[in-house]
mmCIF file with all atom_site columns, C-alpha atoms in Angstrom:
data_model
loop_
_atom_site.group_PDB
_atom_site.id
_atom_site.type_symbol
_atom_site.label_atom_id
_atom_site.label_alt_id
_atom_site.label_comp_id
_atom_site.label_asym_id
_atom_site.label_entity_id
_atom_site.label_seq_id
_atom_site.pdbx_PDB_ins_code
_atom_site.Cartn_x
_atom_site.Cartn_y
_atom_site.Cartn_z
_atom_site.occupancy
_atom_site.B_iso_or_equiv
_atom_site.pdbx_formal_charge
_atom_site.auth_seq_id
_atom_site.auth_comp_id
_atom_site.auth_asym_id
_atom_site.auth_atom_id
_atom_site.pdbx_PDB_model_num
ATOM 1   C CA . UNK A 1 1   ? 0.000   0.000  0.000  1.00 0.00 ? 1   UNK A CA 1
ATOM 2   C CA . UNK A 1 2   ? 1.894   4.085  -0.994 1.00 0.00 ? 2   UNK A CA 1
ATOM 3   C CA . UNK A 1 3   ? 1.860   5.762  1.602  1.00 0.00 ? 3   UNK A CA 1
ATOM 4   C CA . UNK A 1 4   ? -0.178  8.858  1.247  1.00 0.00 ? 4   UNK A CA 1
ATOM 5   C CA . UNK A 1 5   ? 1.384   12.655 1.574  1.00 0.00 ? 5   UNK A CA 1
ATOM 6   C CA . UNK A 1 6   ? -0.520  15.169 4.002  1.00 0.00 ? 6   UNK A CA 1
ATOM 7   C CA . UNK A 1 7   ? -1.408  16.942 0.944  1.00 0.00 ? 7   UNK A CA 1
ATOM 8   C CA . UNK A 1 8   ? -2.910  14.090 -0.599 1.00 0.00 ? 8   UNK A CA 1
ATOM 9   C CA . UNK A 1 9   ? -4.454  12.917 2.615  1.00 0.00 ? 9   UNK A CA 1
ATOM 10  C CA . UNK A 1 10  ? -6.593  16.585 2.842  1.00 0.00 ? 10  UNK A CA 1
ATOM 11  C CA . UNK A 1 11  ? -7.551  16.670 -1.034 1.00 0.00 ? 11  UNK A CA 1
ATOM 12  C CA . UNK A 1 12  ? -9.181  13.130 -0.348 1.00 0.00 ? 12  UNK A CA 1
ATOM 13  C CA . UNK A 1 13  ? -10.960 14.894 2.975  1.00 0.00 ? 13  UNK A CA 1
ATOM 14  C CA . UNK A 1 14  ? -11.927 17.939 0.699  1.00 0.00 ? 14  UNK A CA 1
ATOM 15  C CA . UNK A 1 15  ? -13.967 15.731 -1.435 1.00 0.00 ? 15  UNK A CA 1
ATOM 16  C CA . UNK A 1 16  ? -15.965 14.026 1.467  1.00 0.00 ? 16  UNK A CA 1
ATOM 17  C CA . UNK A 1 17  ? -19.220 14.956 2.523  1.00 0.00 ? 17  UNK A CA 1
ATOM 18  C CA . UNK A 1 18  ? -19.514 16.095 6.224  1.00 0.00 ? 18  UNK A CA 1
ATOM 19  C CA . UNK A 1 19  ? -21.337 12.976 6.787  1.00 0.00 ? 19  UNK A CA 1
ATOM 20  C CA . UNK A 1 20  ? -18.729 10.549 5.811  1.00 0.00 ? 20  UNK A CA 1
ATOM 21  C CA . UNK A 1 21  ? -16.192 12.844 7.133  1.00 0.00 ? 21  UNK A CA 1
ATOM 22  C CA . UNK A 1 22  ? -17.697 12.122 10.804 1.00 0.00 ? 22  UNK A CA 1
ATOM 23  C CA . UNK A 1 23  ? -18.085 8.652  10.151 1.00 0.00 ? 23  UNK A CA 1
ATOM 24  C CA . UNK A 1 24  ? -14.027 8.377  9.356  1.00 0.00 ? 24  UNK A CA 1
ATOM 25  C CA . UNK A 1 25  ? -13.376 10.687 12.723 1.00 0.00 ? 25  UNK A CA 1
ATOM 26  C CA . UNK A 1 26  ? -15.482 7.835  14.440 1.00 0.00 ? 26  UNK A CA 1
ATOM 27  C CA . UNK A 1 27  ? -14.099 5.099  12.854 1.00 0.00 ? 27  UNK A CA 1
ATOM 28  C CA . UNK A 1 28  ? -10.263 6.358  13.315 1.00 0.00 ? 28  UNK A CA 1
ATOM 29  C CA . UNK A 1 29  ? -10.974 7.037  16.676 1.00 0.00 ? 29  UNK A CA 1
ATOM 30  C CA . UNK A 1 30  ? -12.396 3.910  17.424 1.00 0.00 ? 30  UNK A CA 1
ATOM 31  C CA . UNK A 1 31  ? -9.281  2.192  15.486 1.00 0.00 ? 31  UNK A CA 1
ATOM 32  C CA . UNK A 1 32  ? -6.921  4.275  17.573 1.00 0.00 ? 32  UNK A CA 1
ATOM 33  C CA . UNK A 1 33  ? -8.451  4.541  20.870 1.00 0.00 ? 33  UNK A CA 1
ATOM 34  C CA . UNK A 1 34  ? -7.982  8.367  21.031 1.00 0.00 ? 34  UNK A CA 1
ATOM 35  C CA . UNK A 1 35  ? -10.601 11.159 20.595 1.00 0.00 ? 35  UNK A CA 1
ATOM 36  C CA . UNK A 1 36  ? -11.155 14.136 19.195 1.00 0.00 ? 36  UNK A CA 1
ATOM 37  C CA . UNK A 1 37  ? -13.298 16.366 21.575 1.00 0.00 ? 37  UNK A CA 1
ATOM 38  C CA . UNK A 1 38  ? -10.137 17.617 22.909 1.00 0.00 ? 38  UNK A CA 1
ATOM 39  C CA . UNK A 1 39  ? -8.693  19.427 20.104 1.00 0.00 ? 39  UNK A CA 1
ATOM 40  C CA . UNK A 1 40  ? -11.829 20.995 19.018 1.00 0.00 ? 40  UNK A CA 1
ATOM 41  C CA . UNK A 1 41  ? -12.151 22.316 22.375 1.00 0.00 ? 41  UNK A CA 1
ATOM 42  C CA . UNK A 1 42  ? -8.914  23.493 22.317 1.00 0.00 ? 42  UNK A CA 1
ATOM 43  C CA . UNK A 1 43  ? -9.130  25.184 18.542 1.00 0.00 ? 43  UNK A CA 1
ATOM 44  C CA . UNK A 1 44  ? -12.237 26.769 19.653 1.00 0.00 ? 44  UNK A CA 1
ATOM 45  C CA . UNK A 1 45  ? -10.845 28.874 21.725 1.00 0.00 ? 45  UNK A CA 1
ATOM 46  C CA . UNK A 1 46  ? -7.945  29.961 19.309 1.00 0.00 ? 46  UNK A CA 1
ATOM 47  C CA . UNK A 1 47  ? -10.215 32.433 16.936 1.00 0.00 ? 47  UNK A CA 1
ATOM 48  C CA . UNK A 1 48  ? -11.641 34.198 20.139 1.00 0.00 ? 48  UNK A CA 1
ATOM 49  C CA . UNK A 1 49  ? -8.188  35.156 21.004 1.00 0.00 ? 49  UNK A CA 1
ATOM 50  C CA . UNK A 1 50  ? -7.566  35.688 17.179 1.00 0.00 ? 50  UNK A CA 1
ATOM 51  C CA . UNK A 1 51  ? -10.299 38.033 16.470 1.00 0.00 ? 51  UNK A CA 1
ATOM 52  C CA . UNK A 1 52  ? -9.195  40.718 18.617 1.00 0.00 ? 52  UNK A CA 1
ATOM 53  C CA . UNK A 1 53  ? -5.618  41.062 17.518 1.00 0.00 ? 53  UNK A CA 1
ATOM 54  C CA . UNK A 1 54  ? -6.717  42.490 13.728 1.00 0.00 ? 54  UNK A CA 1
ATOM 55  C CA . UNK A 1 55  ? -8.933  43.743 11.656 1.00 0.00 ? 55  UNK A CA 1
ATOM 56  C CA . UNK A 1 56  ? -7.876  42.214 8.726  1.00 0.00 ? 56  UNK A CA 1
ATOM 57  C CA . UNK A 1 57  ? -7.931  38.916 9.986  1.00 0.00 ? 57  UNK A CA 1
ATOM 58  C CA . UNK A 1 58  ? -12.222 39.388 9.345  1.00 0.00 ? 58  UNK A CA 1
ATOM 59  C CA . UNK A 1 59  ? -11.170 40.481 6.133  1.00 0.00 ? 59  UNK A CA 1
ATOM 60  C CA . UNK A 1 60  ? -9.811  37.133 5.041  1.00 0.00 ? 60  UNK A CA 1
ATOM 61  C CA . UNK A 1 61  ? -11.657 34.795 6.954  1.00 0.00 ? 61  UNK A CA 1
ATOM 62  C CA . UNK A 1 62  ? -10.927 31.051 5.433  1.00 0.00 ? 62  UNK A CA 1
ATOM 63  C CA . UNK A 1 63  ? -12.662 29.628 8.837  1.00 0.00 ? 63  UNK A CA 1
ATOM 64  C CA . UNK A 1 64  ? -16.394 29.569 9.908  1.00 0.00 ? 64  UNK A CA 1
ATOM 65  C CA . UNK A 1 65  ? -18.128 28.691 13.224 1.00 0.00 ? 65  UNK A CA 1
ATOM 66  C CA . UNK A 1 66  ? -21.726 27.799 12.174 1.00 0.00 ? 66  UNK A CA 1
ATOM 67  C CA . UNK A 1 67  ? -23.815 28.997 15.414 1.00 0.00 ? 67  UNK A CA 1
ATOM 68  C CA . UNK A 1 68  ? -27.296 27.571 16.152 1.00 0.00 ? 68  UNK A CA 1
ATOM 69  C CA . UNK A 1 69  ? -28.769 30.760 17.518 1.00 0.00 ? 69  UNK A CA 1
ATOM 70  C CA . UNK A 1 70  ? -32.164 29.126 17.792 1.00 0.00 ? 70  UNK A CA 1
ATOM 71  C CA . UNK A 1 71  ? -34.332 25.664 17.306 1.00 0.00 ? 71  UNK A CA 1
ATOM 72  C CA . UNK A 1 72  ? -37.432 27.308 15.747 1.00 0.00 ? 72  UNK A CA 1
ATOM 73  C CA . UNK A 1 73  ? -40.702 25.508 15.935 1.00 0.00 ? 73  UNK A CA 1
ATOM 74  C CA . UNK A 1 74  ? -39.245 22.378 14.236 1.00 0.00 ? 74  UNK A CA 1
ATOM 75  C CA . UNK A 1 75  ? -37.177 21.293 17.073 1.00 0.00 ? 75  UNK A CA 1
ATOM 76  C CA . UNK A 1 76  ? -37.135 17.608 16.333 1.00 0.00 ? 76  UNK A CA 1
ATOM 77  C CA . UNK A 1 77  ? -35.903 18.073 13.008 1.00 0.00 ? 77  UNK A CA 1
ATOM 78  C CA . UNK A 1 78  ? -33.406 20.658 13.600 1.00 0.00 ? 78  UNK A CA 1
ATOM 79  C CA . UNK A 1 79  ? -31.869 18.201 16.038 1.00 0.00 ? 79  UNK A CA 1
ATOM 80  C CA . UNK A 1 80  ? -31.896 15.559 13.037 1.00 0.00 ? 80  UNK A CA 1
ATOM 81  C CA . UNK A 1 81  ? -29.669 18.191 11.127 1.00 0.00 ? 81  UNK A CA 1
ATOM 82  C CA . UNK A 1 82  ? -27.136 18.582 14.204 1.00 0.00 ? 82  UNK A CA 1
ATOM 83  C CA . UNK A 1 83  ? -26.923 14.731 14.445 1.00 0.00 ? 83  UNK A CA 1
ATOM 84  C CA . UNK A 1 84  ? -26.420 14.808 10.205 1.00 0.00 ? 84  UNK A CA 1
ATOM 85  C CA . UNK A 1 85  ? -23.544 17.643 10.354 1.00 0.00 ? 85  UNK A CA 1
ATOM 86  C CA . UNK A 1 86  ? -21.872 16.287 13.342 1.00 0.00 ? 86  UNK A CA 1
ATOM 87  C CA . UNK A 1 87  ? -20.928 12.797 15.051 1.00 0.00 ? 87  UNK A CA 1
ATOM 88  C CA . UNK A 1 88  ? -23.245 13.883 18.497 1.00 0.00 ? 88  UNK A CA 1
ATOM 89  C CA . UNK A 1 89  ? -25.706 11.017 19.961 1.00 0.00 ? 89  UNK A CA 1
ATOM 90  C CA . UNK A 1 90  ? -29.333 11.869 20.231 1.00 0.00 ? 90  UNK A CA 1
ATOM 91  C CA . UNK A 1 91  ? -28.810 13.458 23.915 1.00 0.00 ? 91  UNK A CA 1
ATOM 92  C CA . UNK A 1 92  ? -25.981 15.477 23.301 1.00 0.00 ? 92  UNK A CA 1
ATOM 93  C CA . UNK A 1 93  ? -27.262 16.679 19.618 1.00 0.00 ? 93  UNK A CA 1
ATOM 94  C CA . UNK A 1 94  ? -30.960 17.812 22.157 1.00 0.00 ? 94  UNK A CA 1
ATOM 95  C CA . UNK A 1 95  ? -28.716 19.199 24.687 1.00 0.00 ? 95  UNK A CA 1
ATOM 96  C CA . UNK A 1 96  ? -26.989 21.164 22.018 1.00 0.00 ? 96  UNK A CA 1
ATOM 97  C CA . UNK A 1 97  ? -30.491 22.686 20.184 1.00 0.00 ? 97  UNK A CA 1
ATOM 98  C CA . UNK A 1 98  ? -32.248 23.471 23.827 1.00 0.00 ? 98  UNK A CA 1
ATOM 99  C CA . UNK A 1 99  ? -28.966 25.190 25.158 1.00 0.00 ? 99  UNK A CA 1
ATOM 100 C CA . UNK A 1 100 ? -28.833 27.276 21.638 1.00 0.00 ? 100 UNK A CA 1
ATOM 101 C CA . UNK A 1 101 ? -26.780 29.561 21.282 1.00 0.00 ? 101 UNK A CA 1
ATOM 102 C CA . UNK A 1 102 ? -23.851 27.296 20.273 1.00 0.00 ? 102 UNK A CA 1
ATOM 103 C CA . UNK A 1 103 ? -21.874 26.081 17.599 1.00 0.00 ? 103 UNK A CA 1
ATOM 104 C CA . UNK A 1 104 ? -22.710 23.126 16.151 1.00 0.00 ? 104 UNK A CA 1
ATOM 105 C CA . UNK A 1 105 ? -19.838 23.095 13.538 1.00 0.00 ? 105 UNK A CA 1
ATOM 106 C CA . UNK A 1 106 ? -15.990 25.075 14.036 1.00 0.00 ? 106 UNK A CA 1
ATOM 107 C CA . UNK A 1 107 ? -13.576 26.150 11.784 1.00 0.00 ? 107 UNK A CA 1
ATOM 108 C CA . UNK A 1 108 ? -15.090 24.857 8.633  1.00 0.00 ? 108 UNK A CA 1
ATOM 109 C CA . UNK A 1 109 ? -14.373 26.207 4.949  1.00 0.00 ? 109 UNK A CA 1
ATOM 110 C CA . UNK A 1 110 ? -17.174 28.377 3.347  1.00 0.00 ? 110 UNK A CA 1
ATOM 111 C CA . UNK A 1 111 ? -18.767 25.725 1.418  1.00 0.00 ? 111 UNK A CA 1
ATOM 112 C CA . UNK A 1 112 ? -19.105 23.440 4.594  1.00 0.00 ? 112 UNK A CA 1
ATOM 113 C CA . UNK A 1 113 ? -20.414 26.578 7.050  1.00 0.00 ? 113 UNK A CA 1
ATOM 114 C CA . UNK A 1 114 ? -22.939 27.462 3.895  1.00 0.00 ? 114 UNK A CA 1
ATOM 115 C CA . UNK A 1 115 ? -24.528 23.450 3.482  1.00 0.00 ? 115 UNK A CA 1
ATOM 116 C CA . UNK A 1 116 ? -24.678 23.467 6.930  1.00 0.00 ? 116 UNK A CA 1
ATOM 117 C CA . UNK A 1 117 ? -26.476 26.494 7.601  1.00 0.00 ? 117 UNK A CA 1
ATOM 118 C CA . UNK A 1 118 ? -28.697 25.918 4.664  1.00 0.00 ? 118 UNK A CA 1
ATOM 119 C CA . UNK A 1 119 ? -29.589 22.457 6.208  1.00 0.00 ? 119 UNK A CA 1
ATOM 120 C CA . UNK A 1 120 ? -30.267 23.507 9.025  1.00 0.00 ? 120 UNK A CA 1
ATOM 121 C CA . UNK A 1 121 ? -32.507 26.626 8.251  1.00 0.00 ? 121 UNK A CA 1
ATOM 122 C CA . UNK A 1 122 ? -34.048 24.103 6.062  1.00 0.00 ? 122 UNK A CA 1
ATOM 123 C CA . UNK A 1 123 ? -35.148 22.526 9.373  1.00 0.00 ? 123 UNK A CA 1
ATOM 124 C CA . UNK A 1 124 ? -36.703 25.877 10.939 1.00 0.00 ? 124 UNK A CA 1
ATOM 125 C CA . UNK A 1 125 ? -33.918 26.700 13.018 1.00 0.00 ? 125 UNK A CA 1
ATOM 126 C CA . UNK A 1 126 ? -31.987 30.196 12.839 1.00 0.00 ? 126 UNK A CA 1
ATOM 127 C CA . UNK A 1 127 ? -28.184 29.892 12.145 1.00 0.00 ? 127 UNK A CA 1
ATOM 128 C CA . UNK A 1 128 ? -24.873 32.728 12.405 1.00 0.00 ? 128 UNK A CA 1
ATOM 129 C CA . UNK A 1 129 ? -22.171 32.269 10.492 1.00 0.00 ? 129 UNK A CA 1
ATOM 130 C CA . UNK A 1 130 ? -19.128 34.103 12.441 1.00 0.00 ? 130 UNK A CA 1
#
């Protein structure tokens, strides 16, 4: 088997749907026995702290945090969505949508934050992009 490059390795991820994107994070942290709630909590924190250094770092924003700002009357299928876009379980993707605001996805490209938020307002809920 070649090994892959890192390069090679993220054009393969570029062309995977979010879905099947979660269901590799599962499956290589299953494989692995690691996880990776730690580093997103982690990276989360980094464009807080980013934000207020420039303006121009706005300017050029590569990076989105799609926000749930609200369920809307459609709660059970906005929590269908969350489940969809992310690898959360049933109770954590309820706890997420009745403790909204909060991000459901961080630091994803503009094409992911934009299918995301369409999904979701798709689903009655009210989305941020920041």
């Amino acid at each position: 088997m070649a090994k892959l490059s890192t390069d090679e390795l993220l054009e393969a991820f570029k062309e995977m749907t979010l879905i099947e994107l979660s269901e590799f994070v599962k499956q290589f942290e299953e494989t692995f026995e690691v996880t990776a709630a730690a580093p997103v909590a982690v990276a989360g924190a980094a464009p807080a702290a980013g934000g207020d250094a420039g303006g121009d770092a706005a300017a050029e924003q590569d990076e989105f945090d799609v926000i749930l700002a609200a369920a809307g009357d459609k709660k059970i299928q906005v929590i269908k969505e969350v489940r969809a876009l992310t690898s959360l379980g049933l109770k954590e993707a309820k706890d997420l949508v009745d403790g909204a605001p909060k991000p459901v996805l961080e630091k994803v490209d503009k094409e992911a934050a934009d299918k995301a938020k369409e999904a979701l307002e798709g689903a009655g809920a009210t989305v941020e992009l920041k």
